[in-house]
């Protein structure tokens, strides 16, 4: 959320009031057991995005909005295995 707020401001957008931190867990012990399948793989298509985000309540319009927000910037090979602009 912090990175998104900074990016919006840098691109000339408004200040977005945001409350940081999780309200649903007091410690990491209350977190999910596995991260597998929670985020999409970067090398797969639309069906994979629907498979990951559909159960979370996203329709195609929501998936496009979420995915579009992630097109600002570029990938870093040492972080994600992908290199260059989105």
mmCIF file with all atom_site columns, C-alpha atoms in Angstrom:
data_model
loop_
_atom_site.group_PDB
_atom_site.id
_atom_site.type_symbol
_atom_site.label_atom_id
_atom_site.label_alt_id
_atom_site.label_comp_id
_atom_site.label_asym_id
_atom_site.label_entity_id
_atom_site.label_seq_id
_atom_site.pdbx_PDB_ins_code
_atom_site.Cartn_x
_atom_site.Cartn_y
_atom_site.Cartn_z
_atom_site.occupancy
_atom_site.B_iso_or_equiv
_atom_site.pdbx_formal_charge
_atom_site.auth_seq_id
_atom_site.auth_comp_id
_atom_site.auth_asym_id
_atom_site.auth_atom_id
_atom_site.pdbx_PDB_model_num
ATOM 1  C CA . UNK A 1 1  ? 0.000   0.000   0.000   1.00 0.00 ? 1  UNK A CA 1
ATOM 2  C CA . UNK A 1 2  ? 2.832   2.399   0.760   1.00 0.00 ? 2  UNK A CA 1
ATOM 3  C CA . UNK A 1 3  ? 4.463   1.821   -2.628  1.00 0.00 ? 3  UNK A CA 1
ATOM 4  C CA . UNK A 1 4  ? 1.116   2.339   -4.356  1.00 0.00 ? 4  UNK A CA 1
ATOM 5  C CA . UNK A 1 5  ? 0.544   5.612   -2.506  1.00 0.00 ? 5  UNK A CA 1
ATOM 6  C CA . UNK A 1 6  ? 4.010   6.871   -3.450  1.00 0.00 ? 6  UNK A CA 1
ATOM 7  C CA . UNK A 1 7  ? 3.564   5.807   -7.098  1.00 0.00 ? 7  UNK A CA 1
ATOM 8  C CA . UNK A 1 8  ? 0.209   7.581   -7.356  1.00 0.00 ? 8  UNK A CA 1
ATOM 9  C CA . UNK A 1 9  ? 1.705   10.759  -5.920  1.00 0.00 ? 9  UNK A CA 1
ATOM 10 C CA . UNK A 1 10 ? 4.812   10.586  -8.166  1.00 0.00 ? 10 UNK A CA 1
ATOM 11 C CA . UNK A 1 11 ? 2.576   10.217  -11.234 1.00 0.00 ? 11 UNK A CA 1
ATOM 12 C CA . UNK A 1 12 ? 0.735   13.412  -10.270 1.00 0.00 ? 12 UNK A CA 1
ATOM 13 C CA . UNK A 1 13 ? -2.208  11.812  -8.505  1.00 0.00 ? 13 UNK A CA 1
ATOM 14 C CA . UNK A 1 14 ? -3.865  12.764  -5.242  1.00 0.00 ? 14 UNK A CA 1
ATOM 15 C CA . UNK A 1 15 ? -2.910  11.885  -1.695  1.00 0.00 ? 15 UNK A CA 1
ATOM 16 C CA . UNK A 1 16 ? -4.728  8.685   -0.773  1.00 0.00 ? 16 UNK A CA 1
ATOM 17 C CA . UNK A 1 17 ? -5.474  8.351   2.952   1.00 0.00 ? 17 UNK A CA 1
ATOM 18 C CA . UNK A 1 18 ? -4.454  4.835   3.956   1.00 0.00 ? 18 UNK A CA 1
ATOM 19 C CA . UNK A 1 19 ? -4.319  2.969   7.232   1.00 0.00 ? 19 UNK A CA 1
ATOM 20 C CA . UNK A 1 20 ? -1.335  0.628   7.195   1.00 0.00 ? 20 UNK A CA 1
ATOM 21 C CA . UNK A 1 21 ? -1.063  -2.704  8.942   1.00 0.00 ? 21 UNK A CA 1
ATOM 22 C CA . UNK A 1 22 ? -3.235  -5.764  9.197   1.00 0.00 ? 22 UNK A CA 1
ATOM 23 C CA . UNK A 1 23 ? -6.362  -5.665  11.273  1.00 0.00 ? 23 UNK A CA 1
ATOM 24 C CA . UNK A 1 24 ? -7.121  -9.372  10.944  1.00 0.00 ? 24 UNK A CA 1
ATOM 25 C CA . UNK A 1 25 ? -3.972  -10.764 12.609  1.00 0.00 ? 25 UNK A CA 1
ATOM 26 C CA . UNK A 1 26 ? -1.957  -9.656  15.602  1.00 0.00 ? 26 UNK A CA 1
ATOM 27 C CA . UNK A 1 27 ? 1.110   -11.718 14.652  1.00 0.00 ? 27 UNK A CA 1
ATOM 28 C CA . UNK A 1 28 ? 2.573   -13.716 11.779  1.00 0.00 ? 28 UNK A CA 1
ATOM 29 C CA . UNK A 1 29 ? 1.518   -16.907 13.575  1.00 0.00 ? 29 UNK A CA 1
ATOM 30 C CA . UNK A 1 30 ? -2.079  -16.034 12.614  1.00 0.00 ? 30 UNK A CA 1
ATOM 31 C CA . UNK A 1 31 ? -1.143  -15.806 8.935   1.00 0.00 ? 31 UNK A CA 1
ATOM 32 C CA . UNK A 1 32 ? -1.967  -18.338 6.222   1.00 0.00 ? 32 UNK A CA 1
ATOM 33 C CA . UNK A 1 33 ? 0.062   -21.544 6.231   1.00 0.00 ? 33 UNK A CA 1
ATOM 34 C CA . UNK A 1 34 ? 0.980   -21.552 2.537   1.00 0.00 ? 34 UNK A CA 1
ATOM 35 C CA . UNK A 1 35 ? 1.397   -18.865 -0.084  1.00 0.00 ? 35 UNK A CA 1
ATOM 36 C CA . UNK A 1 36 ? 1.084   -21.384 -2.937  1.00 0.00 ? 36 UNK A CA 1
ATOM 37 C CA . UNK A 1 37 ? -1.673  -20.360 -5.324  1.00 0.00 ? 37 UNK A CA 1
ATOM 38 C CA . UNK A 1 38 ? -2.328  -17.003 -3.663  1.00 0.00 ? 38 UNK A CA 1
ATOM 39 C CA . UNK A 1 39 ? -0.679  -14.941 -6.411  1.00 0.00 ? 39 UNK A CA 1
ATOM 40 C CA . UNK A 1 40 ? -0.576  -15.602 -10.156 1.00 0.00 ? 40 UNK A CA 1
ATOM 41 C CA . UNK A 1 41 ? 2.485   -16.803 -12.026 1.00 0.00 ? 41 UNK A CA 1
ATOM 42 C CA . UNK A 1 42 ? 3.845   -14.062 -14.280 1.00 0.00 ? 42 UNK A CA 1
ATOM 43 C CA . UNK A 1 43 ? 4.184   -16.288 -17.331 1.00 0.00 ? 43 UNK A CA 1
ATOM 44 C CA . UNK A 1 44 ? 0.581   -17.515 -17.542 1.00 0.00 ? 44 UNK A CA 1
ATOM 45 C CA . UNK A 1 45 ? -2.496  -16.102 -19.253 1.00 0.00 ? 45 UNK A CA 1
ATOM 46 C CA . UNK A 1 46 ? -5.986  -14.916 -18.480 1.00 0.00 ? 46 UNK A CA 1
ATOM 47 C CA . UNK A 1 47 ? -7.367  -18.314 -17.481 1.00 0.00 ? 47 UNK A CA 1
ATOM 48 C CA . UNK A 1 48 ? -4.732  -18.525 -14.748 1.00 0.00 ? 48 UNK A CA 1
ATOM 49 C CA . UNK A 1 49 ? -5.635  -15.023 -13.526 1.00 0.00 ? 49 UNK A CA 1
ATOM 50 C CA . UNK A 1 50 ? -9.310  -16.042 -13.345 1.00 0.00 ? 50 UNK A CA 1
ATOM 51 C CA . UNK A 1 51 ? -8.363  -19.227 -11.480 1.00 0.00 ? 51 UNK A CA 1
ATOM 52 C CA . UNK A 1 52 ? -6.413  -17.269 -8.850  1.00 0.00 ? 52 UNK A CA 1
ATOM 53 C CA . UNK A 1 53 ? -8.598  -14.176 -8.443  1.00 0.00 ? 53 UNK A CA 1
ATOM 54 C CA . UNK A 1 54 ? -12.081 -15.569 -9.174  1.00 0.00 ? 54 UNK A CA 1
ATOM 55 C CA . UNK A 1 55 ? -12.326 -17.337 -5.793  1.00 0.00 ? 55 UNK A CA 1
ATOM 56 C CA . UNK A 1 56 ? -11.328 -14.069 -4.138  1.00 0.00 ? 56 UNK A CA 1
ATOM 57 C CA . UNK A 1 57 ? -14.404 -12.372 -5.628  1.00 0.00 ? 57 UNK A CA 1
ATOM 58 C CA . UNK A 1 58 ? -12.807 -10.646 -8.628  1.00 0.00 ? 58 UNK A CA 1
ATOM 59 C CA . UNK A 1 59 ? -14.667 -10.503 -11.938 1.00 0.00 ? 59 UNK A CA 1
ATOM 60 C CA . UNK A 1 60 ? -12.870 -9.746  -15.224 1.00 0.00 ? 60 UNK A CA 1
ATOM 61 C CA . UNK A 1 61 ? -13.232 -5.991  -14.700 1.00 0.00 ? 61 UNK A CA 1
ATOM 62 C CA . UNK A 1 62 ? -11.625 -6.245  -11.257 1.00 0.00 ? 62 UNK A CA 1
ATOM 63 C CA . UNK A 1 63 ? -8.827  -8.457  -12.553 1.00 0.00 ? 63 UNK A CA 1
ATOM 64 C CA . UNK A 1 64 ? -8.092  -5.937  -15.325 1.00 0.00 ? 64 UNK A CA 1
ATOM 65 C CA . UNK A 1 65 ? -7.984  -3.073  -12.821 1.00 0.00 ? 65 UNK A CA 1
ATOM 66 C CA . UNK A 1 66 ? -5.683  -5.002  -10.497 1.00 0.00 ? 66 UNK A CA 1
ATOM 67 C CA . UNK A 1 67 ? -3.438  -6.209  -13.299 1.00 0.00 ? 67 UNK A CA 1
ATOM 68 C CA . UNK A 1 68 ? -3.332  -2.756  -14.887 1.00 0.00 ? 68 UNK A CA 1
ATOM 69 C CA . UNK A 1 69 ? -2.079  -1.267  -11.644 1.00 0.00 ? 69 UNK A CA 1
ATOM 70 C CA . UNK A 1 70 ? 0.850   -3.671  -11.828 1.00 0.00 ? 70 UNK A CA 1
ATOM 71 C CA . UNK A 1 71 ? 1.920   -2.484  -15.284 1.00 0.00 ? 71 UNK A CA 1
ATOM 72 C CA . UNK A 1 72 ? 3.556   0.661   -13.902 1.00 0.00 ? 72 UNK A CA 1
ATOM 73 C CA . UNK A 1 73 ? 7.291   0.169   -13.569 1.00 0.00 ? 73 UNK A CA 1
ATOM 74 C CA . UNK A 1 74 ? 9.500   -2.725  -14.493 1.00 0.00 ? 74 UNK A CA 1
ATOM 75 C CA . UNK A 1 75 ? 10.604  -6.163  -13.352 1.00 0.00 ? 75 UNK A CA 1
ATOM 76 C CA . UNK A 1 76 ? 13.922  -6.885  -11.738 1.00 0.00 ? 76 UNK A CA 1
ATOM 77 C CA . UNK A 1 77 ? 15.505  -10.204 -12.655 1.00 0.00 ? 77 UNK A CA 1
ATOM 78 C CA . UNK A 1 78 ? 17.021  -10.722 -9.198  1.00 0.00 ? 78 UNK A CA 1
ATOM 79 C CA . UNK A 1 79 ? 13.609  -10.306 -7.501  1.00 0.00 ? 79 UNK A CA 1
ATOM 80 C CA . UNK A 1 80 ? 11.128  -12.014 -9.805  1.00 0.00 ? 80 UNK A CA 1
ATOM 81 C CA . UNK A 1 81 ? 12.958  -13.933 -12.498 1.00 0.00 ? 81 UNK A CA 1
ATOM 82 C CA . UNK A 1 82 ? 11.575  -11.523 -15.100 1.00 0.00 ? 82 UNK A CA 1
ATOM 83 C CA . UNK A 1 83 ? 13.538  -8.616  -16.567 1.00 0.00 ? 83 UNK A CA 1
ATOM 84 C CA . UNK A 1 84 ? 12.518  -5.339  -18.169 1.00 0.00 ? 84 UNK A CA 1
ATOM 85 C CA . UNK A 1 85 ? 9.346   -3.281  -18.535 1.00 0.00 ? 85 UNK A CA 1
ATOM 86 C CA . UNK A 1 86 ? 5.996   -4.852  -17.779 1.00 0.00 ? 86 UNK A CA 1
#
